[in-house]
XYZ file of C-alpha atoms in Angstrom:
558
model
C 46.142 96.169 70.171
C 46.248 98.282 73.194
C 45.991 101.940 72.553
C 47.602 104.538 75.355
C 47.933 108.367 74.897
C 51.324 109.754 76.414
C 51.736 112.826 78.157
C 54.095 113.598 75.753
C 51.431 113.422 73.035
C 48.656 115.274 74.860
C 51.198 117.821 75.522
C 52.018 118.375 71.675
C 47.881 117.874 70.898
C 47.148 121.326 73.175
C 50.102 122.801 71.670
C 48.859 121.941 68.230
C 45.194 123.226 68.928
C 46.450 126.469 70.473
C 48.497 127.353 67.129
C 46.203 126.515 65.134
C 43.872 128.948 66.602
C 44.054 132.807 65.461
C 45.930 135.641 67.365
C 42.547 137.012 68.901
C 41.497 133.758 69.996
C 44.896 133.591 71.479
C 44.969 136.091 73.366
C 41.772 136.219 74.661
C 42.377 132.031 75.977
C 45.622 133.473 77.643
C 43.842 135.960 79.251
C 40.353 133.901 80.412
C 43.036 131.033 81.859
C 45.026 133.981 83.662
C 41.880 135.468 85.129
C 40.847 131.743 85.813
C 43.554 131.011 87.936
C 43.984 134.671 89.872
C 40.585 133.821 90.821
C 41.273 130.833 91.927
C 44.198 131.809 94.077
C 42.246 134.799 95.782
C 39.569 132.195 96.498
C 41.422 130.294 98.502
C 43.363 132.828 100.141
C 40.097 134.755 101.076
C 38.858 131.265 102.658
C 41.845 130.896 104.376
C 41.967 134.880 106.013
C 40.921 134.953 109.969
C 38.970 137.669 111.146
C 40.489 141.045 111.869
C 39.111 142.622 115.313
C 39.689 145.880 116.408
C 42.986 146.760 118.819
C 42.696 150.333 119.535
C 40.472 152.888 117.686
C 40.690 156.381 117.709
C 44.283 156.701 117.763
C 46.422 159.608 116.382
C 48.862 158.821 113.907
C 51.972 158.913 115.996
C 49.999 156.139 118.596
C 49.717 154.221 115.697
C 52.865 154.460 113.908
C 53.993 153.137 117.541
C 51.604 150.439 117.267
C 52.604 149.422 114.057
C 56.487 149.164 114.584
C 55.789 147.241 117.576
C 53.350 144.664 115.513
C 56.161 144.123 112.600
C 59.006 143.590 115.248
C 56.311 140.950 116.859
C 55.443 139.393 113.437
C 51.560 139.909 114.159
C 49.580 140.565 111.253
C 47.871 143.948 111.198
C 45.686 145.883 108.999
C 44.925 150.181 109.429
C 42.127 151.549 108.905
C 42.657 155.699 108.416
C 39.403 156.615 108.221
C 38.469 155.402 111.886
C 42.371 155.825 112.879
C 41.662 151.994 114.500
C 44.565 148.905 113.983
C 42.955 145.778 113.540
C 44.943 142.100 114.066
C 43.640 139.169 113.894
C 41.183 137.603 116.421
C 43.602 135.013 117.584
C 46.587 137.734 118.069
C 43.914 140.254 120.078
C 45.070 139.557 123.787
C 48.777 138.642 122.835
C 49.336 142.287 120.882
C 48.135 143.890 123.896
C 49.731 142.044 126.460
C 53.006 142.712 124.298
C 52.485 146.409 123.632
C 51.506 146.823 127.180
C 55.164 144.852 128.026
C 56.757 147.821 125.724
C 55.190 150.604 127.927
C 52.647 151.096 125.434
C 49.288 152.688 126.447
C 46.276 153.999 124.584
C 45.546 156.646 127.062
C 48.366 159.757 126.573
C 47.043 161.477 129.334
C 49.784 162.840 131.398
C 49.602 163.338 135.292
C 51.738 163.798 138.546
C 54.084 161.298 136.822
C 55.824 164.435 135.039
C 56.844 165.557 138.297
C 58.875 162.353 139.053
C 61.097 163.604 135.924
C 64.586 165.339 136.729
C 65.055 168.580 134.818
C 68.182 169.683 136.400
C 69.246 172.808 138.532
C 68.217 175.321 135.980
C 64.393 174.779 135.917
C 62.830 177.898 136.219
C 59.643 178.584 138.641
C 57.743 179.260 135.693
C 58.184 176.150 134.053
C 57.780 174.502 137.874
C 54.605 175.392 137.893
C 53.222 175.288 134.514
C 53.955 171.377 135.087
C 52.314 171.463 138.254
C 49.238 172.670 136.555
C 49.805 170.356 133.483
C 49.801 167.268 135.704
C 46.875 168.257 137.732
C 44.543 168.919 134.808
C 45.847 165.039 133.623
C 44.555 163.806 136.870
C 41.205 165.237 136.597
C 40.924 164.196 133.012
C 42.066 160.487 134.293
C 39.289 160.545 136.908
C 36.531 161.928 135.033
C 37.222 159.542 132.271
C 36.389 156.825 134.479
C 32.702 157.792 134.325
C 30.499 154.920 132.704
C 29.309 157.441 130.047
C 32.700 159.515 129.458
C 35.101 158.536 126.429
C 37.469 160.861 127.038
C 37.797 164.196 128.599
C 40.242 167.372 129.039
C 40.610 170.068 132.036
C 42.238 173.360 131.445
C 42.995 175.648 134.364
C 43.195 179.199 134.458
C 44.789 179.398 138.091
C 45.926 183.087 138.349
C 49.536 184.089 140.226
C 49.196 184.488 143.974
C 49.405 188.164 145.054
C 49.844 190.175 148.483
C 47.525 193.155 147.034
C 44.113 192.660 147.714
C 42.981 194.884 144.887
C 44.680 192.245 142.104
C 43.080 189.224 143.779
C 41.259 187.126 140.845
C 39.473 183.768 140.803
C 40.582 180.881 139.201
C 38.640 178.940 136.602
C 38.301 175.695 135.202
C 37.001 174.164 131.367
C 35.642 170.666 131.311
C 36.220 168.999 127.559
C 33.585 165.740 127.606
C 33.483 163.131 124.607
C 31.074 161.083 124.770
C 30.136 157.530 123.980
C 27.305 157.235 121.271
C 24.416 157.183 122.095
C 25.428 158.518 125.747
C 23.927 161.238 128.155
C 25.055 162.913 131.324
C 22.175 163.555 133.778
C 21.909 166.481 135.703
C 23.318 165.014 138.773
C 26.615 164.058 136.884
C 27.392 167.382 135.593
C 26.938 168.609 138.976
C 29.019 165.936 140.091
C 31.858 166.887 137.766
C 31.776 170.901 138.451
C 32.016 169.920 142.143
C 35.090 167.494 141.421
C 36.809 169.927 139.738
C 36.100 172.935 142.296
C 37.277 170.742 145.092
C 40.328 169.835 143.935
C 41.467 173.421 142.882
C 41.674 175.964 146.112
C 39.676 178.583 146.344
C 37.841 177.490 142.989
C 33.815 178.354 142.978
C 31.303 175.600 141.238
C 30.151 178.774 139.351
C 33.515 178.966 138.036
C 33.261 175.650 136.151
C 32.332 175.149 132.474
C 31.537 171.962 131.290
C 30.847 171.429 127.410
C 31.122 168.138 125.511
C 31.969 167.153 121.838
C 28.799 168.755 120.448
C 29.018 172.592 121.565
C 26.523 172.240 124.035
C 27.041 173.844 127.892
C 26.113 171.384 130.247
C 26.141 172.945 133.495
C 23.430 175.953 132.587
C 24.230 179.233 134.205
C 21.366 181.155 136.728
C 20.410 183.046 133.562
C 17.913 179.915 133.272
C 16.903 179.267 136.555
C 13.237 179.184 135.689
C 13.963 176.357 132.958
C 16.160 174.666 136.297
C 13.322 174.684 138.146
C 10.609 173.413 136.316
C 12.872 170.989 135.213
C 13.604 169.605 139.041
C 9.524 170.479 139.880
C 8.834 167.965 136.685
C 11.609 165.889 138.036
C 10.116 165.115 141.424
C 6.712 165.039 139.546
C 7.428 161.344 138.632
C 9.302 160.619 141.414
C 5.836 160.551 143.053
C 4.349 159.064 140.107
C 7.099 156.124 139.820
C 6.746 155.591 143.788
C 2.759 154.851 143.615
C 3.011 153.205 140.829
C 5.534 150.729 142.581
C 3.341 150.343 145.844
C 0.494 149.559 142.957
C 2.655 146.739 141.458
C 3.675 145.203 144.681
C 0.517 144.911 146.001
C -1.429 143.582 143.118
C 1.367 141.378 141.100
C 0.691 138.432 144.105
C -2.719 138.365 143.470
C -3.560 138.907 139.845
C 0.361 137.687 138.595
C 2.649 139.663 136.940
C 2.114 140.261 133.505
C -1.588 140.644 134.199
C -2.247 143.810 134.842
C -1.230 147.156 134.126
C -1.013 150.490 136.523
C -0.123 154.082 135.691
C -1.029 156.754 138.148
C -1.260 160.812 137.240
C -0.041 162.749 140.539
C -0.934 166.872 140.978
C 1.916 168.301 142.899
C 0.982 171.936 144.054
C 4.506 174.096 144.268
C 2.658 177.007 145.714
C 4.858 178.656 148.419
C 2.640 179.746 151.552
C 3.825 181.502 154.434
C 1.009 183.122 157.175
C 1.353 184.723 160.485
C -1.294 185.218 162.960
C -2.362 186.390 166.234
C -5.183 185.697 168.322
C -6.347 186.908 171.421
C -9.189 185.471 174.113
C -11.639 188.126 175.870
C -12.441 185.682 178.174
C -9.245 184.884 180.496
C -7.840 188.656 180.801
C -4.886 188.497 183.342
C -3.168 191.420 185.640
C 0.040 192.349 184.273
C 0.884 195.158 186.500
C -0.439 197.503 189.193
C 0.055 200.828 190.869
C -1.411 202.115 194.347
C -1.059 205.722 195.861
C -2.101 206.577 199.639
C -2.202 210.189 200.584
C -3.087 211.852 204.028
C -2.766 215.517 204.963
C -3.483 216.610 208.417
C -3.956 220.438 209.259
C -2.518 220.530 213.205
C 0.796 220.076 211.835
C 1.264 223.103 209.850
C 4.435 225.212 209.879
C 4.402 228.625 212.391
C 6.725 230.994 213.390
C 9.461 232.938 211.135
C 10.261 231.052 208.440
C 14.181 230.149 208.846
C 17.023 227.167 209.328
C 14.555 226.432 212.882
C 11.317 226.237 211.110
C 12.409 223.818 208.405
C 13.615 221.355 210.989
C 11.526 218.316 210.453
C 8.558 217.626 213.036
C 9.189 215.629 216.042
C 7.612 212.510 217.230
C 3.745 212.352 217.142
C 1.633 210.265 219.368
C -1.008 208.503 216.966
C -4.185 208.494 218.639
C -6.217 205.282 219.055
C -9.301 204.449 216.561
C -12.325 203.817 218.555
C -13.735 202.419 215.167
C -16.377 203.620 212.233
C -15.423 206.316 209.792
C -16.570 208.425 212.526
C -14.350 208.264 215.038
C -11.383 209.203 212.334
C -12.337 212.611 211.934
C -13.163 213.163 215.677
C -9.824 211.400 217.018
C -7.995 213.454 214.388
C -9.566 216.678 216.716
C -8.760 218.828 213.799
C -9.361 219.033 209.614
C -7.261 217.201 207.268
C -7.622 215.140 203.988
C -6.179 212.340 202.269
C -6.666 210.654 198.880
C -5.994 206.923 197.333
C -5.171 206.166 193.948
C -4.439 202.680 192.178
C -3.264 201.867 188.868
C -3.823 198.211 187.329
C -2.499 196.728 184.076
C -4.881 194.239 182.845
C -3.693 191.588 179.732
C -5.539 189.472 177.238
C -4.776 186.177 176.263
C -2.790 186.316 172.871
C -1.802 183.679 170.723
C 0.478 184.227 167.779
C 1.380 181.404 165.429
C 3.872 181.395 162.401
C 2.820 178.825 159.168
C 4.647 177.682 156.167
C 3.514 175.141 153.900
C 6.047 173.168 152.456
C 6.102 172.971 148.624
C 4.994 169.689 146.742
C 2.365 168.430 148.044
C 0.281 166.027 146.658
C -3.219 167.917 145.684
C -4.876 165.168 143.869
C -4.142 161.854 142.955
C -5.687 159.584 139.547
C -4.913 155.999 139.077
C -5.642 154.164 136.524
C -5.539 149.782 136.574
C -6.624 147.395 133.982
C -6.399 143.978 134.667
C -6.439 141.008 132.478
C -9.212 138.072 131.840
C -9.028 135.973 134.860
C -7.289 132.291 133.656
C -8.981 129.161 134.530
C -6.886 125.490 133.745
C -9.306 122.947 134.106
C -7.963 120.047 136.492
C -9.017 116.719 134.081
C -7.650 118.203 130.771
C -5.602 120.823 131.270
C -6.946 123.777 128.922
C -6.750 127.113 130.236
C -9.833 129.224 130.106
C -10.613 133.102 130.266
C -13.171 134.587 132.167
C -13.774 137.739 133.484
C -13.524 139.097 136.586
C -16.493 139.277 138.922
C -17.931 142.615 140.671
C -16.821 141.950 144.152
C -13.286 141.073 142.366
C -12.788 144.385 141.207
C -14.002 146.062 144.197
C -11.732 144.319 146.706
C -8.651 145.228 143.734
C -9.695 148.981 144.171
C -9.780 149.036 147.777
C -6.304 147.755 147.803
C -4.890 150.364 145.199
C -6.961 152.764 147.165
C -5.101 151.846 150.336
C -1.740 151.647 148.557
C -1.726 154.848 147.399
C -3.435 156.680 150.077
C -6.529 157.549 148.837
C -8.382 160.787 150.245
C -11.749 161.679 148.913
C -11.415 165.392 150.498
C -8.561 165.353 147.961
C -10.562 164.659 145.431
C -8.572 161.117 144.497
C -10.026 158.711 141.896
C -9.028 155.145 141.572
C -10.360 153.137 138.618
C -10.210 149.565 138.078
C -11.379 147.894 134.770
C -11.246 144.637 133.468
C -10.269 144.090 129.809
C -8.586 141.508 127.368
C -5.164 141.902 126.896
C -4.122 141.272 123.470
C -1.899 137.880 123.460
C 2.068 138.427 123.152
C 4.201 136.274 121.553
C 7.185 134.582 124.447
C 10.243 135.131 123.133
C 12.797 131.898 124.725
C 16.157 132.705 124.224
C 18.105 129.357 122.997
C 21.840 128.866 122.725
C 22.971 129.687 119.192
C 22.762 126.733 116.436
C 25.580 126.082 115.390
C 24.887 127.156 111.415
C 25.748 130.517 113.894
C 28.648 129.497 115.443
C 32.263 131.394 113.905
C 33.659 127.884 113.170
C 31.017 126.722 111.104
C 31.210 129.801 109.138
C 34.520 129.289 108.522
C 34.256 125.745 107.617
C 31.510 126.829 105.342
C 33.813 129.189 103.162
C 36.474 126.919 103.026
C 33.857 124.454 101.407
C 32.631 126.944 99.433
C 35.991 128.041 98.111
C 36.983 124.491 97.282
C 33.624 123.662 95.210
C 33.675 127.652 93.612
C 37.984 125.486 92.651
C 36.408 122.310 91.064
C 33.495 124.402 89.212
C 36.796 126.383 87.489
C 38.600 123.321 87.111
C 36.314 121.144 85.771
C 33.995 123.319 84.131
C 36.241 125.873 82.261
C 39.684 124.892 82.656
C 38.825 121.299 81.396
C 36.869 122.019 78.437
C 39.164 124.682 77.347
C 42.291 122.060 77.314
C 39.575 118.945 75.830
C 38.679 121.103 73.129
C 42.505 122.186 72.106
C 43.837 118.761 72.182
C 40.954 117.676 69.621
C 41.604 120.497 67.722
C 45.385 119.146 68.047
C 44.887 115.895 67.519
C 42.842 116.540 64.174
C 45.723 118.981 62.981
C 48.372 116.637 63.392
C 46.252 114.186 61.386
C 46.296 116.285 58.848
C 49.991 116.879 58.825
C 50.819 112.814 58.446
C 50.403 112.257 55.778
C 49.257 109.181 53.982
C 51.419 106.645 55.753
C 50.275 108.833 59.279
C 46.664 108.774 58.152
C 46.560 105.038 57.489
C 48.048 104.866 61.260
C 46.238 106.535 62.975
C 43.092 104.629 61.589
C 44.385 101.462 62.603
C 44.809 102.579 65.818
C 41.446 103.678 66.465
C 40.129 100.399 65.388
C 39.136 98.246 68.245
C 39.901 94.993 66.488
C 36.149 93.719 66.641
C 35.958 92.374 63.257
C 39.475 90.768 63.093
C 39.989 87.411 63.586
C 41.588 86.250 67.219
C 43.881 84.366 65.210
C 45.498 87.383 63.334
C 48.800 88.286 64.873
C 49.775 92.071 65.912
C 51.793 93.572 63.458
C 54.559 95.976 64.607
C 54.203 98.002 61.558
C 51.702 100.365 62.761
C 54.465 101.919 65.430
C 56.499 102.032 62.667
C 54.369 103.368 60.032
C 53.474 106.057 62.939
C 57.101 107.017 62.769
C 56.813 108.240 58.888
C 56.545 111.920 58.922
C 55.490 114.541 55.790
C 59.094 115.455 55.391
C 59.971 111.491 53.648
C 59.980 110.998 50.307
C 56.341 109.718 48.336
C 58.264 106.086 48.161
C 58.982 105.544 51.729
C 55.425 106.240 52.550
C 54.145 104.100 50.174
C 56.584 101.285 50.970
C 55.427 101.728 54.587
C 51.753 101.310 53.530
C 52.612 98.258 51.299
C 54.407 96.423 54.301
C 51.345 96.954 56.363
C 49.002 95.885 53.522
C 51.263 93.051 53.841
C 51.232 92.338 57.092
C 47.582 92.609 58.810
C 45.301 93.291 55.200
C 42.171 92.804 57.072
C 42.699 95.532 59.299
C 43.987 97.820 55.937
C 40.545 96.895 54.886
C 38.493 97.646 57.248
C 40.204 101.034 57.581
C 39.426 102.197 54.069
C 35.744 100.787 54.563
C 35.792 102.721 57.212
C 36.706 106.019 55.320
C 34.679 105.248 52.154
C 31.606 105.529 55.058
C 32.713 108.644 56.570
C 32.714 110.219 53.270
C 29.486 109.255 51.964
């Protein structure tokens, strides 16, 4: 006889076993099969989420109330998180949600600039507001452009531009505020603040660099003020310090890395810059060459024949007429007696004599190198051995490391009235390990990752299924099954023996009796005589197999 279980039957078996359990099992199997299959579900939809990437970040909630009406009327998935005020879409929707909110006139950056001018407000602007948007628009424009700086997040100008007057006693400066944020992790160099005060002083007229402030999203004044202009300069003095340092030590490197290999050596060098400012004047002058500047000379002659006589008067001061000179017959002599009377005269001469003067102006110019130290170690000296290839380390010989020092000495510019030192050594360099950058596997690739939870999902579904689920229901159809048996009956009892039988000890000849279906039929509610006439008519019909059933109950109850 061939035994099959209907659906309809298994259905009524878990029904059976589930009354027949108490109200706190109950409950507590409605709830475990609930949880069961919520877990389940939120399995498989976590397998199936995509990644969320980040649209814009930082936004203020009006930007991203925009955002988000413009993502709904696109159907784009979105999530928001408040605490970093970013929108995040998924990674497939990145490039089209910001192509599309870039369609809409959207735009992360609400700067405003000369743009505000292009607006119409109508005949009944005043000047005031004229140029309030004249200023607004040029402090957008020099937030725009300073933005643009590789280190610079975000940044804000306010101008303090004060109203033109024609009395020169109410003339005042205008000023400018510099608002920096930052990236992490990000630092403006000197240079760039200077950079920035001398952006903003340019572009506003009559604006001083002094005039500038520049602070950033941590309090602290960049530009510093001349209250700390010692601090400046030993800042620029240690600045140009390894400048020097970072220059020799790059002649070093070029000249050795052909010859020992790169990797193989190592070079620092120690530079003493003397900022001592020197300024002389001198004069010298040479004994030896002295040179005439200027001179004087003063001939006098008086002669007594010519002296005045008569009454002195307007005829006696008439000048003297012409004189016959008389002829020198030569010698100092013959003056006084040609002269044939007394006189005198006198010479005098006045020279101006110079020496030779030499007068010389000197100032040294400030950092200058006053001594130099370098310091190179090289690296055991690798042999590979031509038949079998090993490599080898030996050190490097005397003459080696003298012809290596007279090359860093010449690279740097060695002076030994400087006082210089230049030291080679040669020591073992501990071994590194190489680090070879591969493509990634592809256990690292996103797609594998993705196949992996979706695998992962679908086993953590067959683990519920088959290991909770499926022992729960097993276990309430038995306990079903063995309920209902109890309920038959007799007449049901007898049936359902027989139709656990296999039929191994019947005979082949024995014909399949249709009473067993029918006996089946006989519920608890007939009468004690219909049961028993059922039983008789399969007693009747197949006794062997009667037989064998209530063997096979006197055994169970042994």
């Amino acid at each position: 006889m061939e035994n099959t279980a209907t659906p309809l039957n298994a259905r009524g078996g878990l029904m059976a076993g589930f009354n027949s359990l108490g109200i706190l099992r109950q409950l507590g199997l409605m709830v475990g099969l609930a949880a069961s299959v919520a877990i389940g579900f939120a399995v498989v939809l976590w397998s199936q989420k995509p990644d969320y990437r980040v649209l814009y970040a930082n936004l203020s909630f009006s930007d991203a109330n925009e955002v988000i009406e413009q993502l709904r009327m696109s159907n784009i998935p979105y999530r928001f998180d408040a605490d970093g005020r970013a929108i995040l879409v998924p990674e497939s929707h990145v490039h089209t949600a910001r192509l599309r909110l870039a369609a809409d006139g959207f735009s992360a950056d609400r700067t405003v600039g000369f743009e505000l001018l292009d607006q119409d407000y109508g005949m009944g602007t005043s000047q005031f507001m004229e140029t309030t948007r004249y200023r607004r628009g040029l402090e957008g424009e020099l937030a725009r452009t300073i933005s643009n700086m590789t280190a610079v997040r975000a940044a804000r100008v306010h101008l303090a531009i004060p109203k033109d007057t024609v009395f020169i006693r109410d003339q005042r400066k205008p000023r400018a505020s510099v608002f920096l944020e930052l990236f992490s992790g990000r630092q403006l160099e000197r240079d760039q603040v200077a950079a920035i005060a001398n952006l903003v002083a340019s572009s506003i007229p009559e604006l001083d660099v002094k005039d500038v402030t520049i602070v950033d999203q941590r309090g602290r004044l960049l530009n510093i003020r001349d209250a700390d202009s010692d601090v400046v300069l030993a800042a620029r003095q240690l600045e140009y310090v390894r400048q020097v340092e970072d220059t020799l030590v790059n002649r070093v490197n070029s000249i050795l890395q052909p010859v020992v290999g790169l990797g193989n050596f190592r070079a620092e060098v120690s530079a003493d810059i003397d900022f001592t400012a020197v300024e002389q004047a001198s004069e010298m002058f040479n004994p030896d060459l002295p040179a005439l500047r200027s001179e004087q000379t003063l001939e006098e002659r008086r002669d007594s024949g010519d002296a005045a006589v008569g009454v002195p008067g307007a005829l006696a001061n008439q000048p003297p007429g012409p004189v016959a000179v008389p002829e020198i017959a030569g010698g100092a002599g013959g003056v006084g007696a040609g002269a044939g009377g007394s006189g005198s005269s006198r010479n005098q001469a006045t020279r101006n004599f110079e020496l030779d003067r030499s007068i010389s102006y000197t100032r040294q110019q400030m950092g200058g190198v006053q001594r130099l130290s370098v310091a190179v170690v090289v690296d055991d000296l690798q042999v590979v051995d031509s038949e079998t290839g090993e490599r080898t380390r030996t050190r490097w010989s005397e003459e080696d490391i003298d012809r290596l020092r007279m090359l860093v000495e010449n690279a740097v510019g060695f002076s030994a009235l400087r006082g210089d030192s230049v030291n080679v050594i040669n020591s073992s360099f501990v071994p590194t390990e190489e680090f070879i950058f591969e493509d990634p596997s592809f256990w690292e690739q996103d797609w594998f990752w993705n196949l992996l939870k979706q695998l992962g999902a679908g086993i953590f579904i067959l683990v519920l299924a088959l290991g909770i689920l499926r022992p729960v229901l097993k276990h309430l159809s038995a306990t079903g099954n063995q309920a209902s048996g109890n309920d038959l009956g007799p007449a049901g009892q007898i049936s359902a023996e027989l139709e656990s039988l296999d039929g191994s000890g019947i005979a082949d000849d024995k014909v399949t009796f249709g009473g067993v279906q029918s006996a089946a039929m006989a519920t608890p509610n007939e009468s004690f005589d219909y049961q028993l006439n059922e039983i008789r008519s399969m007693v009747a019909e197949d006794p062997a197999r009667v037989a064998q059933a209530i063997k096979q109950w006197v055994i169970e109850h042994e």
